[in-house]
Structure formats: structure tokens, C-alpha cells
CSV table of C-alpha atoms in Angstrom, one decimal:
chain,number,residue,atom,x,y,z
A,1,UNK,CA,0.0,0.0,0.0
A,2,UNK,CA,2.4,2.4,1.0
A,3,UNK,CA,4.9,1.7,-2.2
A,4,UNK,CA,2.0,2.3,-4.7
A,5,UNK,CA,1.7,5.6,-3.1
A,6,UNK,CA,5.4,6.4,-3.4
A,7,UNK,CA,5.1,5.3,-6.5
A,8,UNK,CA,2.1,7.5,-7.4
A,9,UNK,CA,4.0,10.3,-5.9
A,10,UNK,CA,6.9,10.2,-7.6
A,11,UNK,CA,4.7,9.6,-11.1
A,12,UNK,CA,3.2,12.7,-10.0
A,13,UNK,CA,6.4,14.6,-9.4
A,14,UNK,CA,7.5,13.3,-12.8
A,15,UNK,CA,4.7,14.9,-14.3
A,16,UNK,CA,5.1,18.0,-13.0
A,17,UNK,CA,8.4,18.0,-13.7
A,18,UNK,CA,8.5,17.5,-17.6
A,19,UNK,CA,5.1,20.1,-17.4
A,20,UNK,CA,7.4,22.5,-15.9
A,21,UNK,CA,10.3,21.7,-18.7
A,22,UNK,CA,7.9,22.5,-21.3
A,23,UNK,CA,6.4,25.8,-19.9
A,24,UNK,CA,10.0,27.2,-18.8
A,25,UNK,CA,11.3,29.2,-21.9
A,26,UNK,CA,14.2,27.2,-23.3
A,27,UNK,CA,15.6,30.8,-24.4
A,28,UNK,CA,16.0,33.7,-23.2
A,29,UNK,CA,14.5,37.3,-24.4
A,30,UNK,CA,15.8,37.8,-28.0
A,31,UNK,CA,16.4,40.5,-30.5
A,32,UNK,CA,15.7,40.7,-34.3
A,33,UNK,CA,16.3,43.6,-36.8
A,34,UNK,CA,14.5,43.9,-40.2
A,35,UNK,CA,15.7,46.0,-43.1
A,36,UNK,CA,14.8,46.1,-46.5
A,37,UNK,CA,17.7,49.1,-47.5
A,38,UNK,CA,21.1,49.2,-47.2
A,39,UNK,CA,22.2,51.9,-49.0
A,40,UNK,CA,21.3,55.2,-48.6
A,41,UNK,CA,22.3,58.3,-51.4
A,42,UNK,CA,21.8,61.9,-49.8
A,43,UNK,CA,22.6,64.9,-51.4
A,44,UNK,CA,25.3,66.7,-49.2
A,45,UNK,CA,24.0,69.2,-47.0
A,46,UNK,CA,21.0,67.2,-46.1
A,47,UNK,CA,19.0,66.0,-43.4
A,48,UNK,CA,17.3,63.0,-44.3
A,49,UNK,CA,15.7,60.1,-41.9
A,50,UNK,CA,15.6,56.2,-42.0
A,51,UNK,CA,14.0,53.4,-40.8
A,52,UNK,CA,14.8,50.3,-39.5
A,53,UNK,CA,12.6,47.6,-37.7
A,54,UNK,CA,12.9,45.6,-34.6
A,55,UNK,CA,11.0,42.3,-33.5
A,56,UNK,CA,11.1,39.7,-30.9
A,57,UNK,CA,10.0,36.1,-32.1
A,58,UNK,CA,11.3,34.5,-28.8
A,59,UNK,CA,8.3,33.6,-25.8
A,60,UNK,CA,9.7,36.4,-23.3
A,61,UNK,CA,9.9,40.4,-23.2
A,62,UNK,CA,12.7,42.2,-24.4
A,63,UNK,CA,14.1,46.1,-24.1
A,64,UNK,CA,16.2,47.1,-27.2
A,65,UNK,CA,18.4,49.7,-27.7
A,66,UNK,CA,19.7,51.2,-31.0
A,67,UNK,CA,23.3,51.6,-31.8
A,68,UNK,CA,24.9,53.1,-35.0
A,69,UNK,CA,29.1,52.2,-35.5
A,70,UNK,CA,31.7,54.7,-35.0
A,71,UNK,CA,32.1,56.4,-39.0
A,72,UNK,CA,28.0,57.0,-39.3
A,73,UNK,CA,27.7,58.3,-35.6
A,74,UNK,CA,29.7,61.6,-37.3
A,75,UNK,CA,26.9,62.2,-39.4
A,76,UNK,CA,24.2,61.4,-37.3
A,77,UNK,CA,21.6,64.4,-36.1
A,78,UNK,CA,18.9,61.9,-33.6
A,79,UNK,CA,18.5,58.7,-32.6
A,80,UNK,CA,16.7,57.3,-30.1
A,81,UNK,CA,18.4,56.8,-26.9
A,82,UNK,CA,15.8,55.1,-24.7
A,83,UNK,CA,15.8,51.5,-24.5
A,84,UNK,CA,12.7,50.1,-26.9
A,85,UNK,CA,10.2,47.7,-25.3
A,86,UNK,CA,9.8,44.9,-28.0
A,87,UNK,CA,6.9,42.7,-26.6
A,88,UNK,CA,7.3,39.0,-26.9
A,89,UNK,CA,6.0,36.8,-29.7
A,90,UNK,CA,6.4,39.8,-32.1
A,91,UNK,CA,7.0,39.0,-35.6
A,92,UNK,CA,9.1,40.0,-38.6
A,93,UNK,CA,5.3,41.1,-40.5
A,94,UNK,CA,4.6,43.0,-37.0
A,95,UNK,CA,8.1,44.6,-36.5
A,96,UNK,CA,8.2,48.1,-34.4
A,97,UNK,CA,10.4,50.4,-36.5
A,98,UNK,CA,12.5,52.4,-35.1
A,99,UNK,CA,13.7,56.2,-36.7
A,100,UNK,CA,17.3,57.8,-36.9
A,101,UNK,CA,18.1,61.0,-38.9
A,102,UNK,CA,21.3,62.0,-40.6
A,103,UNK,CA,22.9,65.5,-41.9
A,104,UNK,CA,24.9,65.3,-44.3
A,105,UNK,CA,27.6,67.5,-44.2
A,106,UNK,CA,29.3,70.0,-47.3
A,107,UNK,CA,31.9,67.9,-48.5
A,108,UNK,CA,32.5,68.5,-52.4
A,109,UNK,CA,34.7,71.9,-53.0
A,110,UNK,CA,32.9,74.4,-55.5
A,111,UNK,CA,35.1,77.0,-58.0
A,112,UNK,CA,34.1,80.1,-56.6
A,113,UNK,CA,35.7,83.2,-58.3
A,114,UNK,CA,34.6,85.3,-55.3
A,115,UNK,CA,35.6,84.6,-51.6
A,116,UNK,CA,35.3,80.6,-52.2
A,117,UNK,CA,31.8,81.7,-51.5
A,118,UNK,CA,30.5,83.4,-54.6
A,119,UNK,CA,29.4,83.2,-58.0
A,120,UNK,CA,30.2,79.0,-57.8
A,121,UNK,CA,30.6,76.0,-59.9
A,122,UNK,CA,30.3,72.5,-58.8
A,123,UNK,CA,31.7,69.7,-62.0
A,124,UNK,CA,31.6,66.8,-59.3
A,125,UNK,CA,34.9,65.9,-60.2
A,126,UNK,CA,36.0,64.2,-56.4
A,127,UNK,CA,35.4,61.1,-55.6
A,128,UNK,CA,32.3,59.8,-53.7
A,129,UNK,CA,32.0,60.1,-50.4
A,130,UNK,CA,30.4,56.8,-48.4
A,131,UNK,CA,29.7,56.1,-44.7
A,132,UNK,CA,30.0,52.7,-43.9
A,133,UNK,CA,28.6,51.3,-40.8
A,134,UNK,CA,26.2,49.2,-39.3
A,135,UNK,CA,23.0,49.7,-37.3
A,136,UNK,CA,23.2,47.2,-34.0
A,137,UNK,CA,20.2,46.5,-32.0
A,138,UNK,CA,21.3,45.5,-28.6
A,139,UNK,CA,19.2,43.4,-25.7
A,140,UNK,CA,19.5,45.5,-22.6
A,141,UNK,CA,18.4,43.2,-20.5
A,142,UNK,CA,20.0,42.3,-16.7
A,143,UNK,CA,23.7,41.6,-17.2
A,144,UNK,CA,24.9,40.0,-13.9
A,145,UNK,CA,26.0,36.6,-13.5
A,146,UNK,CA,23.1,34.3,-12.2
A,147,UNK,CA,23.9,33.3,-8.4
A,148,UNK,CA,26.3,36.1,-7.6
A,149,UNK,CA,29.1,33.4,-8.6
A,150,UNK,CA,32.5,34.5,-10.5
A,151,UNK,CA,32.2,33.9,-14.4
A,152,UNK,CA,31.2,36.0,-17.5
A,153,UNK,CA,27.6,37.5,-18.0
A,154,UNK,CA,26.2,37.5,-21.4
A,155,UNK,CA,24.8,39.8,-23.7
A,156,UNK,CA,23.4,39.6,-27.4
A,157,UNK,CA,22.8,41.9,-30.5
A,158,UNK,CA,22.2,41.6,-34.3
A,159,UNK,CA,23.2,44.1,-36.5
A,160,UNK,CA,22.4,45.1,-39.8
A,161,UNK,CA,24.9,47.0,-42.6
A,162,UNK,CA,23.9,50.5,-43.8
A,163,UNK,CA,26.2,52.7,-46.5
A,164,UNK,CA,25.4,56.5,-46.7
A,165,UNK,CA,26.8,57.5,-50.3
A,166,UNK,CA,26.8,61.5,-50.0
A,167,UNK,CA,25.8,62.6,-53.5
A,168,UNK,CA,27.1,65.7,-55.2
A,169,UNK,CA,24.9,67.6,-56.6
A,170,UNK,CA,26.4,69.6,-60.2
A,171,UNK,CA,25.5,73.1,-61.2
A,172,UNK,CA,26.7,75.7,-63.2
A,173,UNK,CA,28.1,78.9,-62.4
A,174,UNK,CA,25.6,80.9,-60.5
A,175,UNK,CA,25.6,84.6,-61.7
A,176,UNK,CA,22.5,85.4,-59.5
A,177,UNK,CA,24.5,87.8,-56.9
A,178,UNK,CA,26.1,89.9,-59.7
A,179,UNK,CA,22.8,90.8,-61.4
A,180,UNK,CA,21.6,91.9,-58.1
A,181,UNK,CA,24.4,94.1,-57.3
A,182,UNK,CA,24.4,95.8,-60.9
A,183,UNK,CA,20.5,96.1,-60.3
A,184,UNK,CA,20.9,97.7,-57.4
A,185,UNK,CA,23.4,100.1,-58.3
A,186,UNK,CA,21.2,101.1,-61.6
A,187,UNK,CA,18.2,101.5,-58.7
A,188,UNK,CA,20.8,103.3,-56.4
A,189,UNK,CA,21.9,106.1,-59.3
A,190,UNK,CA,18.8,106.5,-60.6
A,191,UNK,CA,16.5,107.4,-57.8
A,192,UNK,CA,19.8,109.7,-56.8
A,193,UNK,CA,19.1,111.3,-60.2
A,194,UNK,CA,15.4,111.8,-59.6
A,195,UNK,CA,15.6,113.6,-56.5
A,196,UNK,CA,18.4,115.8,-57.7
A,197,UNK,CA,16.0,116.8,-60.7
A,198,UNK,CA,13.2,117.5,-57.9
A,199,UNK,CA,15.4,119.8,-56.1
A,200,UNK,CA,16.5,121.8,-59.4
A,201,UNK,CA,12.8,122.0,-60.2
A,202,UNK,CA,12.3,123.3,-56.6
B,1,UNK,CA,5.8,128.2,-81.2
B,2,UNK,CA,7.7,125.2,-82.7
B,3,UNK,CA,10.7,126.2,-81.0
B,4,UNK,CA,9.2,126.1,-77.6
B,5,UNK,CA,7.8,122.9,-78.5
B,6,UNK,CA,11.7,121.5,-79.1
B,7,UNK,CA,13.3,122.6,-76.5
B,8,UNK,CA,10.4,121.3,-74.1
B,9,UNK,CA,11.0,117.6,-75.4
B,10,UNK,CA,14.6,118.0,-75.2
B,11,UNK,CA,13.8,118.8,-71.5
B,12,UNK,CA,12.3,115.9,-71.0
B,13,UNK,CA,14.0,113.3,-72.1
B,14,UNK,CA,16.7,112.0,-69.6
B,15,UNK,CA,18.3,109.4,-71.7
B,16,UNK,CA,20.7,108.5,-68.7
B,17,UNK,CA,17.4,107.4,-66.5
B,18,UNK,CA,16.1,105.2,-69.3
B,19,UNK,CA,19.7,103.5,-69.9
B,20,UNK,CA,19.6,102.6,-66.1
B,21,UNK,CA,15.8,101.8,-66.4
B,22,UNK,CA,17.0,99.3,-69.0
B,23,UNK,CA,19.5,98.0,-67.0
B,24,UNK,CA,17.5,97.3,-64.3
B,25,UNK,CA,15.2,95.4,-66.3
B,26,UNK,CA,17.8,93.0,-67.8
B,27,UNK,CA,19.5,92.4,-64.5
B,28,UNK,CA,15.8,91.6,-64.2
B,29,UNK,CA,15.3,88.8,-66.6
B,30,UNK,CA,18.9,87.2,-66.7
B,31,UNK,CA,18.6,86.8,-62.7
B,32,UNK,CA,15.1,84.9,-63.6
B,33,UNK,CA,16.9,83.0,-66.4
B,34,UNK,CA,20.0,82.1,-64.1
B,35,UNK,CA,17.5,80.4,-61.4
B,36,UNK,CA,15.1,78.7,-64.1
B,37,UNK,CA,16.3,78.2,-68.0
B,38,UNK,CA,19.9,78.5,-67.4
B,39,UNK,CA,19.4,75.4,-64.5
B,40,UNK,CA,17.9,73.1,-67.3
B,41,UNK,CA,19.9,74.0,-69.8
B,42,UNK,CA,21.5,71.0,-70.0
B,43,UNK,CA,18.6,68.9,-70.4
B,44,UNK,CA,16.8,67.0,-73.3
B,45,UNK,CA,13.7,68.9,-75.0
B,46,UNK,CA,12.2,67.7,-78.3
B,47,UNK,CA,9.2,66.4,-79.3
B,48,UNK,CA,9.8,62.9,-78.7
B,49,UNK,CA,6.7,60.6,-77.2
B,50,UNK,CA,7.1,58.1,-74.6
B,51,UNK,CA,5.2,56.0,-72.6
B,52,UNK,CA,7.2,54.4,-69.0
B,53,UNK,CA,6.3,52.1,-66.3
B,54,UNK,CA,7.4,51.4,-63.1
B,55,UNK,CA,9.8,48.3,-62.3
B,56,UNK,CA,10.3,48.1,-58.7
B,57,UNK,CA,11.9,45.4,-55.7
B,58,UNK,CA,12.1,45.6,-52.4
B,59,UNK,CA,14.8,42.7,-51.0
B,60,UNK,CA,13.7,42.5,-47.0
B,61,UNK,CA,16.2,41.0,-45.0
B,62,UNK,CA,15.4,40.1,-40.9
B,63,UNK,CA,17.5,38.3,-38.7
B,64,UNK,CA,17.2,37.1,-34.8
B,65,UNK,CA,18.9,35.5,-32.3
B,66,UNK,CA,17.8,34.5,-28.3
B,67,UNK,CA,20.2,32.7,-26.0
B,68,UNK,CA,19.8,29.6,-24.7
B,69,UNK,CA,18.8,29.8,-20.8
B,70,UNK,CA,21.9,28.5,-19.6
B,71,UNK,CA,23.7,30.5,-21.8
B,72,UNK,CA,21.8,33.7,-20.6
B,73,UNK,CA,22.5,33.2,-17.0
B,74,UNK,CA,26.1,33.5,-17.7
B,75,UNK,CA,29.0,31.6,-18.0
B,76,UNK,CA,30.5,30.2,-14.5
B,77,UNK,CA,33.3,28.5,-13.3
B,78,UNK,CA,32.5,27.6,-9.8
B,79,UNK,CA,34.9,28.0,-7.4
B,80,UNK,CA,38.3,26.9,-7.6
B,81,UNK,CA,40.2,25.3,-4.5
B,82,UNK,CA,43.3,24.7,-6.2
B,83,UNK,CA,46.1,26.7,-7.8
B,84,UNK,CA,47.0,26.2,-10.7
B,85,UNK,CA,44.0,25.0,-12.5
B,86,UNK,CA,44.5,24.8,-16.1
B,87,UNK,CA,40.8,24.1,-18.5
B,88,UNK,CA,38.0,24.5,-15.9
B,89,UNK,CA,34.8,23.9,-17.6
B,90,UNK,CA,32.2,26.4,-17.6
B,91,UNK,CA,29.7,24.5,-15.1
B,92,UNK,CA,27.1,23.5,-18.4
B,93,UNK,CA,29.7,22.3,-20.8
B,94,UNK,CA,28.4,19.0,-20.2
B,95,UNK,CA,25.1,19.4,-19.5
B,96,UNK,CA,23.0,18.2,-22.7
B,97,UNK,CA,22.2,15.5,-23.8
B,98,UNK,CA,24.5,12.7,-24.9
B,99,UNK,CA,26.7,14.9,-22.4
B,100,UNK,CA,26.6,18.2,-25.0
B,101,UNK,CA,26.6,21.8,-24.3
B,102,UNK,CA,23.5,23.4,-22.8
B,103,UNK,CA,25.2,26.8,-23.7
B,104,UNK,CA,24.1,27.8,-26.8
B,105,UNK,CA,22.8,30.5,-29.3
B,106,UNK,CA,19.3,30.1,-31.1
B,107,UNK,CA,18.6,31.3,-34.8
B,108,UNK,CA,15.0,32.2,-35.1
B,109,UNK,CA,13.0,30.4,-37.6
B,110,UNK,CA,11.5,33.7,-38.2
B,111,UNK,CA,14.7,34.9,-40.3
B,112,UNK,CA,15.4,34.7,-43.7
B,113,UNK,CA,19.3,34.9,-43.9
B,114,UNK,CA,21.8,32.5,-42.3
B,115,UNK,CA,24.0,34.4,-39.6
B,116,UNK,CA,27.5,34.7,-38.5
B,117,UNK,CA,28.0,34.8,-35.4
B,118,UNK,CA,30.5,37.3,-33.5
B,119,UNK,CA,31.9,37.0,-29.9
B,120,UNK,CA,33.9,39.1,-27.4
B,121,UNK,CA,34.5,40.3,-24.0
B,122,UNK,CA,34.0,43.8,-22.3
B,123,UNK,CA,37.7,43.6,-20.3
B,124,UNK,CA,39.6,41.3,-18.6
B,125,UNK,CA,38.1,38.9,-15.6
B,126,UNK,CA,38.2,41.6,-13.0
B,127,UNK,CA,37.7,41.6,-9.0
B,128,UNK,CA,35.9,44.2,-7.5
B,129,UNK,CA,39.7,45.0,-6.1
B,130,UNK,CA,40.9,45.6,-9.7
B,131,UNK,CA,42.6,42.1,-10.1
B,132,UNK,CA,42.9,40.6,-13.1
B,133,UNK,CA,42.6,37.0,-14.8
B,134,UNK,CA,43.8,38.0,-18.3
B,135,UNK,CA,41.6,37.2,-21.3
B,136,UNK,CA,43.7,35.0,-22.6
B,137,UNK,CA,43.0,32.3,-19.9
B,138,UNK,CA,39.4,32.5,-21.2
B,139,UNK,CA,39.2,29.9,-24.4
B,140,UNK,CA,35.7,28.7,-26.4
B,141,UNK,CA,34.6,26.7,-28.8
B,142,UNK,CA,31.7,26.7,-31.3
B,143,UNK,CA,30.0,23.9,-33.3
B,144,UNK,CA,26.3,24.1,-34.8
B,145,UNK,CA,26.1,20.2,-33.0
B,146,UNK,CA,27.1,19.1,-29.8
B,147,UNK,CA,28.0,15.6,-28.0
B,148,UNK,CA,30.7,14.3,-25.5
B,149,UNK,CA,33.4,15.7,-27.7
B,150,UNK,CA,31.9,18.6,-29.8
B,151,UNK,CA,32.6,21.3,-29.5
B,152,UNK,CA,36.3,19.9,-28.7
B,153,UNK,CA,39.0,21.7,-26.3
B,154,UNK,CA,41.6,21.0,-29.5
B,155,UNK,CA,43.4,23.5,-31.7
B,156,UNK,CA,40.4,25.2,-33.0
B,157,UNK,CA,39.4,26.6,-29.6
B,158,UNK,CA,40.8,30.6,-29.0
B,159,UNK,CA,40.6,32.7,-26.6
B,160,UNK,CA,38.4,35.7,-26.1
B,161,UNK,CA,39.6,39.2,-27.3
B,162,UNK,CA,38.0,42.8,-26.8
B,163,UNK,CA,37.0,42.3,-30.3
B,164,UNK,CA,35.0,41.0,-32.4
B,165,UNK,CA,35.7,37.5,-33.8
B,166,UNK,CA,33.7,35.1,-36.0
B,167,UNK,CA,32.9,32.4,-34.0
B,168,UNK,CA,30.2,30.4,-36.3
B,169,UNK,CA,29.2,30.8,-39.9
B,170,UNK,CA,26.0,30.7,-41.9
B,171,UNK,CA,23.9,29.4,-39.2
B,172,UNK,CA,20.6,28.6,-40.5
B,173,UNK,CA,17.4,29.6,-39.7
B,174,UNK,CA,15.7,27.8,-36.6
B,175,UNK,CA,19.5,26.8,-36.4
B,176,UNK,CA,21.7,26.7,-33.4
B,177,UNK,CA,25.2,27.5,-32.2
B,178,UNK,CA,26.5,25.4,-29.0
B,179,UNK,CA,29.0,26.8,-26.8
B,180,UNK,CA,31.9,25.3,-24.4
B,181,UNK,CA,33.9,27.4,-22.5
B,182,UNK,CA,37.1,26.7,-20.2
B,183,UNK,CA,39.2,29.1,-18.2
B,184,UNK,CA,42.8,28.4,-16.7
B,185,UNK,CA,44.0,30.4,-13.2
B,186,UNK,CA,47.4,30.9,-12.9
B,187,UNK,CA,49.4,30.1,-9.3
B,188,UNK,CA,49.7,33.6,-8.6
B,189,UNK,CA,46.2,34.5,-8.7
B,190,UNK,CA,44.7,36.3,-5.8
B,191,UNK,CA,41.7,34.5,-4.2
B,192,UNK,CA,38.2,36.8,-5.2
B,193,UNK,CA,35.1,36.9,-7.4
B,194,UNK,CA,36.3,37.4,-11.0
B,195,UNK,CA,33.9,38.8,-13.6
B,196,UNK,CA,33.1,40.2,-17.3
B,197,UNK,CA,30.4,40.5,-19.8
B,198,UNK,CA,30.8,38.1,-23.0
B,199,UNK,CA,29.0,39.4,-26.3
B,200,UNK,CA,27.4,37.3,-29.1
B,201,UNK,CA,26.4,39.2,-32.0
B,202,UNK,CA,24.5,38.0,-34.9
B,203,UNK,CA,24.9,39.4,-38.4
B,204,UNK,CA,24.1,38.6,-42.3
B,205,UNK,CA,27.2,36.2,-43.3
B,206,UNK,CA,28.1,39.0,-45.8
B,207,UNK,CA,29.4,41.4,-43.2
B,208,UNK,CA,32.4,41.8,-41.0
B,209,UNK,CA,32.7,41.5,-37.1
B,210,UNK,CA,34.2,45.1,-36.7
């Protein structure tokens, strides 16, 4: 009598046990980035924004945060700096994008015949100028070593390439400033010859 | 009378007020052309017909990776009574099934380009006194299988760096990379609780570590 009921306790226990197995996550909280560009050409001198997409196909919560390498972080205007909250079970289809903005900056010299400022040219002759990087989304979950025990913690990310080509945009000489002076001047000396002719009329 | 008449219109006409007048005017018009017809000037007119339509792709690419619990909860050596101590096990080398590796990073089925996977560490394994166990000490292995004697402590395992290193290729989706780890402690070593944080990164198998 009393071994069936160890027995039947310990089926019990079994039970429990492999139910538990199953339930418990196998994994931890994951991270996934979707892009569908990886390239990006922006005229110099721009602002322009892009998007990128972060899911979480794993069976537990996970807090992302966005990070962009070293060469397009001298380019970049925002990002967001607060960790993202990517709730579990979220698919590639339902992915939460997330935004960062560049600037461009003036790279390609003009021929200016005044002041390297005025009455420019631009023939695009230089060589194009690319960012090359890569976007990272990093878990930022807990990072301490389970048990308080010596040994490495763990941490995960994906990352995704991006290439910023900064275009250059070609024009011809722009003669816009010199028409407006000479306009002006012709304004300048002829309403100084009007009033001179009101006051000999006077 | 006619004479009056003459002089009057010879008066009147300031032929120095029209010439600046004029030049006005064509300042005028070649500051309009500069900022509209001299900007195209360059480009095709005719009278050409043509019909177009759009040809467009858009190539998506997603990617995840989760660790496996035992890999999450970090990777620990236990404590060690004796000095020397060369390859300790990480305390789930063994684990698994068939004896394999319970340390392990998943590829999500939900992906639809195999992965690389990167690894490194943040520093040294450091005491809260500022002791160190160098890096160096700390060696892996990597295999997308695991039994008794895979991933192997042989020739192929290397230590972890501050940077990024490949350690697994063109893992498959729903695919997994196992992990062992082993650490050696020098004599010299002072006694204390020695840690670090170890990274696994994931990316498309056509892009470097950095």
C-alpha cells in the first residue's frame, strides 16, 4: 500500500516535472532587426531620416536599444536613446520600426571666383564620399551573472549594414548675386538722379 | 511756337534714367533665367513621345537570435580550490544531452538569412579590487552540434579578445550554435570573485565583425 503511493507520488512529481520543462522558456529574451535598404544616397548638406525595424520572435519580453558604428555616428543628427520595449511573440510582418536621422555635411569643393563663397561652380569631379557602418540592435536586459558566482555574464545583439553615399549635386556657375548688385546700383543712381531733378525743379 | 515745342521735349528726355531703367530690367530677366532656364539647360527637349512604367523590388532581410537559458544566466566556473588550475569547464559544458553543451545561441525560424555569429568580451576577468585574470585564460569553442566531444578543447578553440571575432558561420534559420567554455587560473592568482560581460552578435554572413 504504502509503495503504490510512493510510486504515485513520484509519477506525480514526474509529471510535474516535464510540465514545468515544457512551460519554462528554453531561451531567453531575444532581439531581431528587419531592413529592406542598405544603402542610402543623400545629397550633401542634407537632413534625411531612415528606418529600420525591430521584432522579438522568442516567448519572453525584451528592451532594445539602437546603436549606429563609430564612422555613421559623425553624421548622425537623432536617434533614439531610450531603451525600446519589443513585446514577446512579435514578428518579422509586425516589426516596431525604429527612426534615426542624418545630416549630411558640405563635402565637395565648388570653383568660386569670389571669396570661395561666390558666384560658384560644382563639375563633381572628387570622388564619392560613403559612410560605412552598421546599425546594432542590442538586448538591454539584466547583465549579472546568475547566483552572484565568478564567471562572465552575457549579452546579445544583431546588426544590420547601412552605406550613406553623400551625393554631389552639379550646377553651373551661378551669376544670381552679380545681377543683383548691378541692379541695385542702376536703382541706387537713378533714384539719386530723380531727387536731384526735384530739387532743381524746386 | 515750334521752337518752344523743341526745346520742351529736349527737356524731358533723360536718356541716362532710361539706360539705367533698362539696366534694371535686364538684371531683371537674366537673374530669372539664371534660377530657371539656365538650370535646365543641359537637359533634353524635343518632341519625342514616350510611354514608362514602373519596375520596382524591395529585397527584405530580418534576422534574430535568443540565448539559450543556460547560456543567458552567464558563464561560470564555480569556485576553484586549487592553484593552478588549467581548462576548468564552464559549469554547463556538459550538461546536454549525450553529455553536450547546454550553452548555446538560437537562430530564429522567423529569419530569412543564415547568420554569423560574432563574440567578445567587455575587459579582462576583473575583481571588485581591480585584479585581473587575463583574457587570454578565457578559451571557447563553437559547433552548430554538440556531443561528449563537440565542440572539442583541441586546436580550434581561441581565446576571447576585446574584439569581435567570427565564432560560427552561416547558421541557418531555426539553427543553433552550441558553446563550451574553459578558463585556466594561474598560481599567482589572488583569491576573489572574478567577472566580465561576454558578447554574441549576430549578423548577415556578408558582413564583418568590426
Amino acid at each position: 500500500m504504502m509503495k503504490k503511493k510512493v510510486i504515485k507520488s513520484l509519477k506525480i512529481f514526474s509529471l510535474a516535472f516535464a510540465l514545468m520543462l515544457i512551460i519554462l522558456p528554453f531561451v531567453s529574451a531575444g532581439v531581431g532587426i528587419s531592413w529592406d535598404k542598405e544603402t542610402s544616397l543623400i545629397p550633401e548638406n542634407t537632413k534625411t531620416c531612415l528606418t529600420y525595424k525591430v521584432y522579438n520572435p522568442w516567448p519572453e519580453d525584451s528592451y532594445v536599444q539602437i546603436e549606429l558604428s563609430e564612422e555613421l555616428m559623425q553624421i548622425v543628427s537623432y536617434i533614439e536613446s531610450e531603451a525600446k520595449f519589443v513585446p514577446k511573440q512579435t514578428s518579422s510582418e509586425n516589426a516596431i520600426p525604429v527612426e534615426f536621422c542624418f545630416k549630411t555635411p558640405k563635402i565637395y569643393k565648388e570653383d568660386c571666383l569670389l571669396f570661395n563663397k561666390i558666384i560658384c561652380r560644382q563639375d563633381c569631379t572628387e570622388e564619392m564620399k560613403i559612410y560605412e557602418g552598421e546599425v546594432e540592435v542590442l538586448e538591454v536586459g539584466e547583465q549579472d551573472v546568475k547566483g552572484g558566482a565568478g564567471g562572465s555574464a552575457t549579452a546579445i545583439s544583431v546588426s544590420a549594414p547601412l552605406r550613406i553615399k553623400v551625393q554631389c549635386v552639379a550646377h553651373a556657375r551661378n551669376y544670381s548675386v552679380v545681377y543683383i548688385l548691378i541692379a541695385l546700383i542702376a536703382l541706387v543712381l537713378l533714384m539719386i538722379n530723380l531727387l536731384k531733378k526735384r530739387k532743381e525743379k524746386k | 511756337m515750334q521752337k518752344t515745342f523743341k526745346f520742351k521735349m529736349k527737356k524731358k528726355v533723360d536718356w541716362f534714367n532710361i539706360l539705367l531703367v533698362l539696366v534694371i530690367l535686364v538684371a531683371l530677366i537674366f537673374l530669372v533665367l539664371q534660377n530657371t532656364l539656365f538650370n535646365n539647360v543641359f537637359s533634353i527637349t524635343g518632341h519625342a513621345t514616350e510611354t514608362s512604367t514602373l519596375s520596382n523590388v524591395t529585397i527584405a532581410k530580418y534576422l534574430s537570435i535568443a540565448l539559450c537559458t543556460n547560456l543567458s544566466d552567464g558563464i561560470l566556473f564555480g569556485d576553484v580550490i586549487e592553484l593552478p588550475a588549467t581548462d576548468i569547464n564552464a559549469t554547463h559544458n556538459f550538461d546536454g544531452a549525450s553529455t553536450g553543451s547546454t550553452m548555446c545561441v538560437n537562430v530564429s525560424e522567423d529569419a530569412n538569412t543564415p547568420i554569423d555569429f560574432c563574440t567578445k568580451a567587455n575587459a579582462h576577468l576583473t575583481s571588485v579590487d581591480d585584479d585581473t585574470i587575463g583574457l587570454a585564460n578565457e578559451t571557447y569553442h563553437n559547433s552548430t552540434e554538440t556531443n561528449a566531444g563537440t565542440p572539442g578543447r583541441d586546436t580550434n578553440s581561441t581565446s576571447l579578445t576585446t574584439s569581435y571575432v567570427k565564432s560560427g558561420y552561416a547558421v541557418a534559420a531555426g539553427g543553433l550554435n552550441y558553446y563550451r567554455f574553459w578558463l585556466d587560473v594561474p598560481a599567482s592568482q589572488p583569491s576573489g570573485n572574478y567577472n566580465n560581460t561576454v558578447y554574441f552578435k549576430g549578423v548577415t554572413t556578408t558582413l564583418d565583425c568590426n
